[in-house]
């Protein structure tokens, strides 16, 4: 490999692979796969429709399949595993770290889990069982049991001898875990301390007690925050009694951060981020219909509001022409505020005191924009329909709806967060219910007063 | 500090700080700040309204202010810097790494940049100038010049002597950069190799040539991808001639990943992620009004479509009551598809071949859901308005709009990506233009044919 990194054009390789698969050009497929790391192959599999996906999977070198599976999303992994028998799955896991084996076992149907576990080699089984005993989204579920620990009452000479015996250290290891005589966590010892100090020095004199460990049940989102805040590379995981269970490294944390961001983005449209891009259409349709159903109810609610004013619309049909503009502008203004507030909540920035100020600020923003667009649109309406009263009603409704949208856009996510519902998930639908219904009500209500009373 | 990490409840501390600031309780403020790292203080500053923010800033120990500034967003940083004179800014930068100094200088007004640069100590100035000579969003703009390099033709003994002389190594350093006699990049040497090999061994025999370097002009998003794909902790940055300029560490990359995800989320509502949460309302309103203006144009377009059918609405006013439901359902169904496609594009998964399949799949999903909701809503409409024709028209319009929404939801992001416009930014507005206008057109058009001809 060249020493300068040339970015791989994954898209181009994906397309060439798809072509090679359809032409059954095995040699070319192997050649294309050679330059790729496991995560890239996993992404290419996710980007491949089901039929071609199984063909491609069958052509992957079997010693790479395990690591690749560790990088695919849940649905694609379960799908690929469903085509394998137990013997093949055991083979897959042979070269894997125990946390990756646990991921694979978790993707299997319940009845296969325990029978597969029983077939694992003794030393792996224990570690995998430990990993499985913690929920997937906690420090315990994330950790690898692949760490090196030394006792604090030995000299550096002993430690260096141990390292020489081990030969190659686990990837990304910048420090050793230090335990006391009872096996409890004490701190860490940086590898470079071994280089710069005398061999007679005791580990205890160099251990960094400020490097804390985390409990196995800490949620993964919090693990990510701890890494980010403290610029960590790895951290030890301990049980309730401070015994060391394993360690988490930054590469797992990077995945969590990426996934968490994707989850929030997908949730705002009522979608699951672990879904297969090429899932069968009927299955996808079923999953998405729940969200459409909820939206239908909110849309019907807005229609009922319009229904109150049928008589007015019959008289002034221009109202029907104009009313979607009010609703649409309210929706956008409210979404802008809600997006800001949802992000501030997600980053832990909104407490009782400053959220009041934020609501005030956002409502002020809504008022400024309300005023601007009220004036502009009322003039446009006046000329469009040659009706000054209609123009003034439209402007007034626009102003009221934009102020209300900003207020609701700030309030709804804060309220949802208070009642422990994910604001990213439900804010959008609740907000448009308010901006649509209120927009229609104010506009048609004002028109009813002016034109029919 | 305890060796087990207790998660800091940042929100609680933020609130206590705000209270302490309003009570001018300096001692308590100092006490609260003690347990926090720079990034946490930066987030608290971002979460603090302007007046209290400057008070709090004034109370921060001056030797921590520089690092804290490195973690705030652009607008908050520029705002805080605007209250400082040059002497104070120079003081701030004293304890900082050169890439952080470059960030601060970049936040200053142009006329202050060069005069400040001239006042930096000689050795820093060079490094900062190098960092400033690359755009902020490239490897060169990200890198720190804080690295240790050794020549490949020396023995480990020489390297170990060098490290002992340096004493403490830069944070997160797991390997040394190896250069040839001309100073060109050759590869890396893992620290632990120094422990497990004989002191007479030559660096050249242990250098890992597979550890590539990246060119200074590689965009930061690509740097993040390279780190993720190869599970890197750090990477060397080189110029066009392969001379080593600096190195990038994983903690900077984690920030990029987080920021990139936030940028996409904010962009979908036409917002800038570097905006101050507590920016003056008039300034925020001005920024957001552009997006509202574009939306107004698309909403007016939909209204013009409705306008064609004024006569029909006058005759059957129930159409005005029902039409927003069709538009709303189309908007949601289209957004679901668009969200999936935007994400697939962002992760580099959609090429010419599989995007055709994805469009097909999504249109199939739209058809299934269209059928389901068409049947359901036509029955509801039939009973609600006691009008079988209206029910059938409504169902037909629903079906057509949901299929079209899925098709447009897949096509629009792909098209935008092709013409090099960020799909996350513009897809939403374009999509609702289609689903609103088409929904109104089909529903009112069908009604016109059935009821008035």
mmCIF file of N, CA, C and O in Angstrom, chain B residues 31-100:
data_model
loop_
_atom_site.group_PDB
_atom_site.id
_atom_site.type_symbol
_atom_site.label_atom_id
_atom_site.label_comp_id
_atom_site.label_asym_id
_atom_site.label_seq_id
_atom_site.Cartn_x
_atom_site.Cartn_y
_atom_site.Cartn_z
ATOM 1 N N UNK B 31 -16.338 27.030 43.033
ATOM 2 C CA UNK B 31 -16.459 25.656 43.529
ATOM 3 C C UNK B 31 -17.157 24.769 42.497
ATOM 4 O O UNK B 31 -16.729 23.647 42.223
ATOM 5 N N UNK B 32 -18.222 25.303 41.898
ATOM 6 C CA UNK B 32 -18.957 24.537 40.891
ATOM 7 C C UNK B 32 -18.088 24.258 39.666
ATOM 8 O O UNK B 32 -18.162 23.181 39.064
ATOM 9 N N UNK B 33 -17.262 25.230 39.301
ATOM 10 C CA UNK B 33 -16.464 25.089 38.078
ATOM 11 C C UNK B 33 -15.345 24.062 38.245
ATOM 12 O O UNK B 33 -14.884 23.471 37.267
ATOM 13 N N UNK B 34 -14.922 23.849 39.503
ATOM 14 C CA UNK B 34 -13.758 23.008 39.726
ATOM 15 C C UNK B 34 -13.870 21.598 39.142
ATOM 16 O O UNK B 34 -12.909 21.062 38.620
ATOM 17 N N UNK B 35 -15.050 21.013 39.245
ATOM 18 C CA UNK B 35 -15.178 19.622 38.811
ATOM 19 C C UNK B 35 -15.372 19.459 37.308
ATOM 20 O O UNK B 35 -15.542 18.350 36.826
ATOM 21 N N UNK B 36 -15.355 20.571 36.548
ATOM 22 C CA UNK B 36 -15.721 20.481 35.130
ATOM 23 C C UNK B 36 -14.506 20.533 34.211
ATOM 24 O O UNK B 36 -13.522 21.212 34.505
ATOM 25 N N UNK B 37 -14.595 19.835 33.067
ATOM 26 C CA UNK B 37 -13.550 19.949 32.053
ATOM 27 C C UNK B 37 -13.927 21.082 31.096
ATOM 28 O O UNK B 37 -15.068 21.540 31.076
ATOM 29 N N UNK B 38 -12.948 21.515 30.295
ATOM 30 C CA UNK B 38 -13.129 22.690 29.433
ATOM 31 C C UNK B 38 -14.365 22.564 28.539
ATOM 32 O O UNK B 38 -15.121 23.516 28.359
ATOM 33 N N UNK B 39 -14.572 21.367 27.971
ATOM 34 C CA UNK B 39 -15.686 21.209 27.046
ATOM 35 C C UNK B 39 -17.026 21.418 27.761
ATOM 36 O O UNK B 39 -17.962 21.968 27.180
ATOM 37 N N UNK B 40 -17.116 20.970 29.011
ATOM 38 C CA UNK B 40 -18.353 21.163 29.768
ATOM 39 C C UNK B 40 -18.597 22.639 30.052
ATOM 40 O O UNK B 40 -19.725 23.130 29.918
ATOM 41 N N UNK B 41 -17.537 23.351 30.424
ATOM 42 C CA UNK B 41 -17.691 24.788 30.679
ATOM 43 C C UNK B 41 -18.119 25.499 29.397
ATOM 44 O O UNK B 41 -18.994 26.367 29.409
ATOM 45 N N UNK B 42 -17.532 25.081 28.259
ATOM 46 C CA UNK B 42 -17.897 25.688 26.977
ATOM 47 C C UNK B 42 -19.384 25.485 26.696
ATOM 48 O O UNK B 42 -20.079 26.409 26.269
ATOM 49 N N UNK B 43 -19.883 24.285 26.944
ATOM 50 C CA UNK B 43 -21.303 24.031 26.691
ATOM 51 C C UNK B 43 -22.189 24.836 27.628
ATOM 52 O O UNK B 43 -23.257 25.298 27.246
ATOM 53 N N UNK B 44 -21.734 24.982 28.865
ATOM 54 C CA UNK B 44 -22.512 25.783 29.814
ATOM 55 C C UNK B 44 -22.550 27.245 29.347
ATOM 56 O O UNK B 44 -23.599 27.889 29.388
ATOM 57 N N UNK B 45 -21.423 27.750 28.858
ATOM 58 C CA UNK B 45 -21.416 29.122 28.333
ATOM 59 C C UNK B 45 -22.393 29.258 27.165
ATOM 60 O O UNK B 45 -23.122 30.242 27.063
ATOM 61 N N UNK B 46 -22.416 28.258 26.293
ATOM 62 C CA UNK B 46 -23.346 28.306 25.155
ATOM 63 C C UNK B 46 -24.794 28.313 25.633
ATOM 64 O O UNK B 46 -25.670 28.857 24.974
ATOM 65 N N UNK B 47 -25.024 27.656 26.773
ATOM 66 C CA UNK B 47 -26.386 27.523 27.291
ATOM 67 C C UNK B 47 -26.776 28.705 28.166
ATOM 68 O O UNK B 47 -27.841 28.691 28.773
ATOM 69 N N UNK B 48 -25.917 29.726 28.250
ATOM 70 C CA UNK B 48 -26.170 30.844 29.150
ATOM 71 C C UNK B 48 -26.523 32.098 28.346
ATOM 72 O O UNK B 48 -25.832 32.426 27.393
ATOM 73 N N UNK B 49 -27.620 32.773 28.714
ATOM 74 C CA UNK B 49 -27.989 34.009 28.011
ATOM 75 C C UNK B 49 -26.863 35.050 28.111
ATOM 76 O O UNK B 49 -26.091 35.031 29.078
ATOM 77 N N UNK B 50 -26.761 35.959 27.115
ATOM 78 C CA UNK B 50 -25.603 36.843 26.935
ATOM 79 C C UNK B 50 -25.138 37.589 28.187
ATOM 80 O O UNK B 50 -23.951 37.616 28.474
ATOM 81 N N UNK B 51 -26.064 38.185 28.929
ATOM 82 C CA UNK B 51 -25.641 39.016 30.045
ATOM 83 C C UNK B 51 -24.932 38.157 31.092
ATOM 84 O O UNK B 51 -23.807 38.437 31.508
ATOM 85 N N UNK B 52 -25.592 37.078 31.491
ATOM 86 C CA UNK B 52 -25.004 36.178 32.486
ATOM 87 C C UNK B 52 -23.744 35.527 31.924
ATOM 88 O O UNK B 52 -22.827 35.196 32.663
ATOM 89 N N UNK B 53 -23.719 35.341 30.596
ATOM 90 C CA UNK B 53 -22.554 34.702 29.992
ATOM 91 C C UNK B 53 -21.290 35.527 30.214
ATOM 92 O O UNK B 53 -20.266 34.991 30.611
ATOM 93 N N UNK B 54 -21.369 36.852 29.992
ATOM 94 C CA UNK B 54 -20.142 37.648 30.183
ATOM 95 C C UNK B 54 -19.754 37.684 31.651
ATOM 96 O O UNK B 54 -18.571 37.685 31.982
ATOM 97 N N UNK B 55 -20.751 37.719 32.543
ATOM 98 C CA UNK B 55 -20.416 37.680 33.970
ATOM 99 C C UNK B 55 -19.660 36.407 34.313
ATOM 100 O O UNK B 55 -18.618 36.416 34.964
ATOM 101 N N UNK B 56 -20.210 35.284 33.834
ATOM 102 C CA UNK B 56 -19.600 33.988 34.128
ATOM 103 C C UNK B 56 -18.195 33.915 33.536
ATOM 104 O O UNK B 56 -17.250 33.468 34.188
ATOM 105 N N UNK B 57 -18.052 34.386 32.305
ATOM 106 C CA UNK B 57 -16.767 34.373 31.618
ATOM 107 C C UNK B 57 -15.715 35.130 32.435
ATOM 108 O O UNK B 57 -14.591 34.668 32.611
ATOM 109 N N UNK B 58 -16.119 36.279 32.978
ATOM 110 C CA UNK B 58 -15.197 37.093 33.764
ATOM 111 C C UNK B 58 -14.713 36.380 35.016
ATOM 112 O O UNK B 58 -13.653 36.703 35.549
ATOM 113 N N UNK B 59 -15.496 35.425 35.481
ATOM 114 C CA UNK B 59 -15.134 34.726 36.718
ATOM 115 C C UNK B 59 -14.314 33.461 36.475
ATOM 116 O O UNK B 59 -13.859 32.816 37.413
ATOM 117 N N UNK B 60 -14.126 33.086 35.203
ATOM 118 C CA UNK B 60 -13.361 31.866 34.924
ATOM 119 C C UNK B 60 -11.870 32.126 35.161
ATOM 120 O O UNK B 60 -11.370 33.192 34.823
ATOM 121 N N UNK B 61 -11.165 31.145 35.731
ATOM 122 C CA UNK B 61 -9.718 31.309 35.892
ATOM 123 C C UNK B 61 -9.104 31.586 34.523
ATOM 124 O O UNK B 61 -9.407 30.897 33.546
ATOM 125 N N UNK B 62 -8.222 32.614 34.434
ATOM 126 C CA UNK B 62 -7.761 33.038 33.106
ATOM 127 C C UNK B 62 -6.929 31.966 32.409
ATOM 128 O O UNK B 62 -6.865 31.932 31.185
ATOM 129 N N UNK B 63 -6.326 31.043 33.175
ATOM 130 C CA UNK B 63 -5.517 30.020 32.506
ATOM 131 C C UNK B 63 -6.378 28.914 31.900
ATOM 132 O O UNK B 63 -5.882 28.031 31.215
ATOM 133 N N UNK B 64 -7.691 28.940 32.136
ATOM 134 C CA UNK B 64 -8.556 27.921 31.521
ATOM 135 C C UNK B 64 -9.343 28.517 30.350
ATOM 136 O O UNK B 64 -9.907 27.782 29.548
ATOM 137 N N UNK B 65 -9.386 29.853 30.266
ATOM 138 C CA UNK B 65 -10.247 30.495 29.263
ATOM 139 C C UNK B 65 -9.899 30.090 27.830
ATOM 140 O O UNK B 65 -10.776 29.879 27.000
ATOM 141 N N UNK B 66 -8.594 29.969 27.545
ATOM 142 C CA UNK B 66 -8.180 29.631 26.189
ATOM 143 C C UNK B 66 -8.720 28.293 25.752
ATOM 144 O O UNK B 66 -9.314 28.160 24.678
ATOM 145 N N UNK B 67 -8.533 27.280 26.589
ATOM 146 C CA UNK B 67 -8.984 25.946 26.211
ATOM 147 C C UNK B 67 -10.506 25.909 26.074
ATOM 148 O O UNK B 67 -11.041 25.233 25.202
ATOM 149 N N UNK B 68 -11.185 26.642 26.946
ATOM 150 C CA UNK B 68 -12.651 26.673 26.886
ATOM 151 C C UNK B 68 -13.116 27.269 25.550
ATOM 152 O O UNK B 68 -14.011 26.729 24.895
ATOM 153 N N UNK B 69 -12.468 28.362 25.148
ATOM 154 C CA UNK B 69 -12.823 29.001 23.873
ATOM 155 C C UNK B 69 -12.690 28.034 22.693
ATOM 156 O O UNK B 69 -13.441 28.110 21.729
ATOM 157 N N UNK B 70 -11.716 27.131 22.795
ATOM 158 C CA UNK B 70 -11.518 26.154 21.723
ATOM 159 C C UNK B 70 -12.712 25.235 21.551
ATOM 160 O O UNK B 70 -12.853 24.583 20.511
ATOM 161 N N UNK B 71 -13.579 25.164 22.548
ATOM 162 C CA UNK B 71 -14.711 24.230 22.484
ATOM 163 C C UNK B 71 -16.055 24.901 22.231
ATOM 164 O O UNK B 71 -17.043 24.214 22.010
ATOM 165 N N UNK B 72 -16.129 26.234 22.267
ATOM 166 C CA UNK B 72 -17.426 26.878 22.012
ATOM 167 C C UNK B 72 -17.686 26.942 20.515
ATOM 168 O O UNK B 72 -16.763 26.780 19.720
ATOM 169 N N UNK B 73 -18.922 27.188 20.126
ATOM 170 C CA UNK B 73 -19.179 27.317 18.691
ATOM 171 C C UNK B 73 -18.712 28.699 18.190
ATOM 172 O O UNK B 73 -18.397 29.582 18.987
ATOM 173 N N UNK B 74 -18.632 28.844 16.871
ATOM 174 C CA UNK B 74 -18.005 30.032 16.280
ATOM 175 C C UNK B 74 -18.603 31.348 16.775
ATOM 176 O O UNK B 74 -17.883 32.282 17.111
ATOM 177 N N UNK B 75 -19.943 31.390 16.812
ATOM 178 C CA UNK B 75 -20.566 32.667 17.133
ATOM 179 C C UNK B 75 -20.325 33.064 18.594
ATOM 180 O O UNK B 75 -20.039 34.224 18.885
ATOM 181 N N UNK B 76 -20.411 32.078 19.487
ATOM 182 C CA UNK B 76 -20.183 32.368 20.903
ATOM 183 C C UNK B 76 -18.723 32.772 21.120
ATOM 184 O O UNK B 76 -18.418 33.712 21.864
ATOM 185 N N UNK B 77 -17.799 32.099 20.418
ATOM 186 C CA UNK B 77 -16.381 32.429 20.567
ATOM 187 C C UNK B 77 -16.101 33.863 20.111
ATOM 188 O O UNK B 77 -15.448 34.634 20.816
ATOM 189 N N UNK B 78 -16.614 34.203 18.934
ATOM 190 C CA UNK B 78 -16.396 35.544 18.404
ATOM 191 C C UNK B 78 -16.969 36.584 19.365
ATOM 192 O O UNK B 78 -16.357 37.634 19.616
ATOM 193 N N UNK B 79 -18.121 36.267 19.930
ATOM 194 C CA UNK B 79 -18.774 37.172 20.864
ATOM 195 C C UNK B 79 -17.933 37.397 22.123
ATOM 196 O O UNK B 79 -17.735 38.524 22.571
ATOM 197 N N UNK B 80 -17.400 36.312 22.685
ATOM 198 C CA UNK B 80 -16.581 36.439 23.894
ATOM 199 C C UNK B 80 -15.267 37.166 23.592
ATOM 200 O O UNK B 80 -14.806 37.991 24.382
ATOM 201 N N UNK B 81 -14.679 36.863 22.448
ATOM 202 C CA UNK B 81 -13.411 37.499 22.085
ATOM 203 C C UNK B 81 -13.569 39.001 21.862
ATOM 204 O O UNK B 81 -12.654 39.781 22.105
ATOM 205 N N UNK B 82 -14.760 39.410 21.408
ATOM 206 C CA UNK B 82 -14.961 40.814 21.083
ATOM 207 C C UNK B 82 -14.869 41.706 22.328
ATOM 208 O O UNK B 82 -14.697 42.910 22.219
ATOM 209 N N UNK B 83 -14.978 41.090 23.520
ATOM 210 C CA UNK B 83 -14.868 41.887 24.748
ATOM 211 C C UNK B 83 -13.433 41.959 25.277
ATOM 212 O O UNK B 83 -13.192 42.558 26.313
ATOM 213 N N UNK B 84 -12.492 41.297 24.590
ATOM 214 C CA UNK B 84 -11.123 41.242 25.108
ATOM 215 C C UNK B 84 -10.192 42.138 24.295
ATOM 216 O O UNK B 84 -10.395 42.339 23.105
ATOM 217 N N UNK B 85 -9.138 42.678 24.941
ATOM 218 C CA UNK B 85 -8.138 43.401 24.162
ATOM 219 C C UNK B 85 -7.013 42.438 23.747
ATOM 220 O O UNK B 85 -6.953 41.304 24.195
ATOM 221 N N UNK B 86 -6.133 42.909 22.859
ATOM 222 C CA UNK B 86 -5.120 42.026 22.291
ATOM 223 C C UNK B 86 -4.232 41.365 23.343
ATOM 224 O O UNK B 86 -3.911 40.187 23.257
ATOM 225 N N UNK B 87 -3.862 42.158 24.357
ATOM 226 C CA UNK B 87 -3.005 41.639 25.402
ATOM 227 C C UNK B 87 -3.670 40.445 26.084
ATOM 228 O O UNK B 87 -3.045 39.404 26.328
ATOM 229 N N UNK B 88 -4.952 40.585 26.358
ATOM 230 C CA UNK B 88 -5.672 39.487 27.012
ATOM 231 C C UNK B 88 -5.754 38.250 26.112
ATOM 232 O O UNK B 88 -5.636 37.120 26.572
ATOM 233 N N UNK B 89 -5.959 38.486 24.814
ATOM 234 C CA UNK B 89 -6.055 37.352 23.886
ATOM 235 C C UNK B 89 -4.716 36.614 23.816
ATOM 236 O O UNK B 89 -4.675 35.382 23.836
ATOM 237 N N UNK B 90 -3.614 37.366 23.760
ATOM 238 C CA UNK B 90 -2.289 36.738 23.742
ATOM 239 C C UNK B 90 -2.109 35.861 24.983
ATOM 240 O O UNK B 90 -1.660 34.711 24.900
ATOM 241 N N UNK B 91 -2.507 36.388 26.133
ATOM 242 C CA UNK B 91 -2.400 35.624 27.376
ATOM 243 C C UNK B 91 -3.174 34.315 27.307
ATOM 244 O O UNK B 91 -2.706 33.270 27.738
ATOM 245 N N UNK B 92 -4.383 34.413 26.743
ATOM 246 C CA UNK B 92 -5.239 33.239 26.586
ATOM 247 C C UNK B 92 -4.538 32.112 25.843
ATOM 248 O O UNK B 92 -4.712 30.936 26.135
ATOM 249 N N UNK B 93 -3.794 32.511 24.797
ATOM 250 C CA UNK B 93 -3.258 31.499 23.892
ATOM 251 C C UNK B 93 -2.003 30.830 24.439
ATOM 252 O O UNK B 93 -1.535 29.857 23.873
ATOM 253 N N UNK B 94 -1.480 31.361 25.553
ATOM 254 C CA UNK B 94 -0.186 30.879 26.012
ATOM 255 C C UNK B 94 -0.125 29.384 26.264
ATOM 256 O O UNK B 94 0.848 28.721 25.913
ATOM 257 N N UNK B 95 -1.173 28.832 26.875
ATOM 258 C CA UNK B 95 -1.111 27.417 27.235
ATOM 259 C C UNK B 95 -1.678 26.511 26.144
ATOM 260 O O UNK B 95 -1.789 25.306 26.320
ATOM 261 N N UNK B 96 -2.043 27.080 24.991
ATOM 262 C CA UNK B 96 -2.787 26.289 24.000
ATOM 263 C C UNK B 96 -1.888 25.606 22.966
ATOM 264 O O UNK B 96 -0.791 26.069 22.676
ATOM 265 N N UNK B 97 -2.435 24.519 22.396
ATOM 266 C CA UNK B 97 -1.771 23.913 21.247
ATOM 267 C C UNK B 97 -1.991 24.803 20.031
ATOM 268 O O UNK B 97 -2.945 25.570 19.972
ATOM 269 N N UNK B 98 -1.100 24.655 19.050
ATOM 270 C CA UNK B 98 -1.135 25.607 17.947
ATOM 271 C C UNK B 98 -2.424 25.539 17.121
ATOM 272 O O UNK B 98 -2.863 26.545 16.587
ATOM 273 N N UNK B 99 -3.045 24.360 17.026
ATOM 274 C CA UNK B 99 -4.281 24.320 16.236
ATOM 275 C C UNK B 99 -5.406 25.087 16.931
ATOM 276 O O UNK B 99 -6.255 25.690 16.283
ATOM 277 N N UNK B 100 -5.400 25.088 18.272
ATOM 278 C CA UNK B 100 -6.412 25.844 19.005
ATOM 279 C C UNK B 100 -6.158 27.345 18.883
ATOM 280 O O UNK B 100 -7.096 28.138 18.781
#
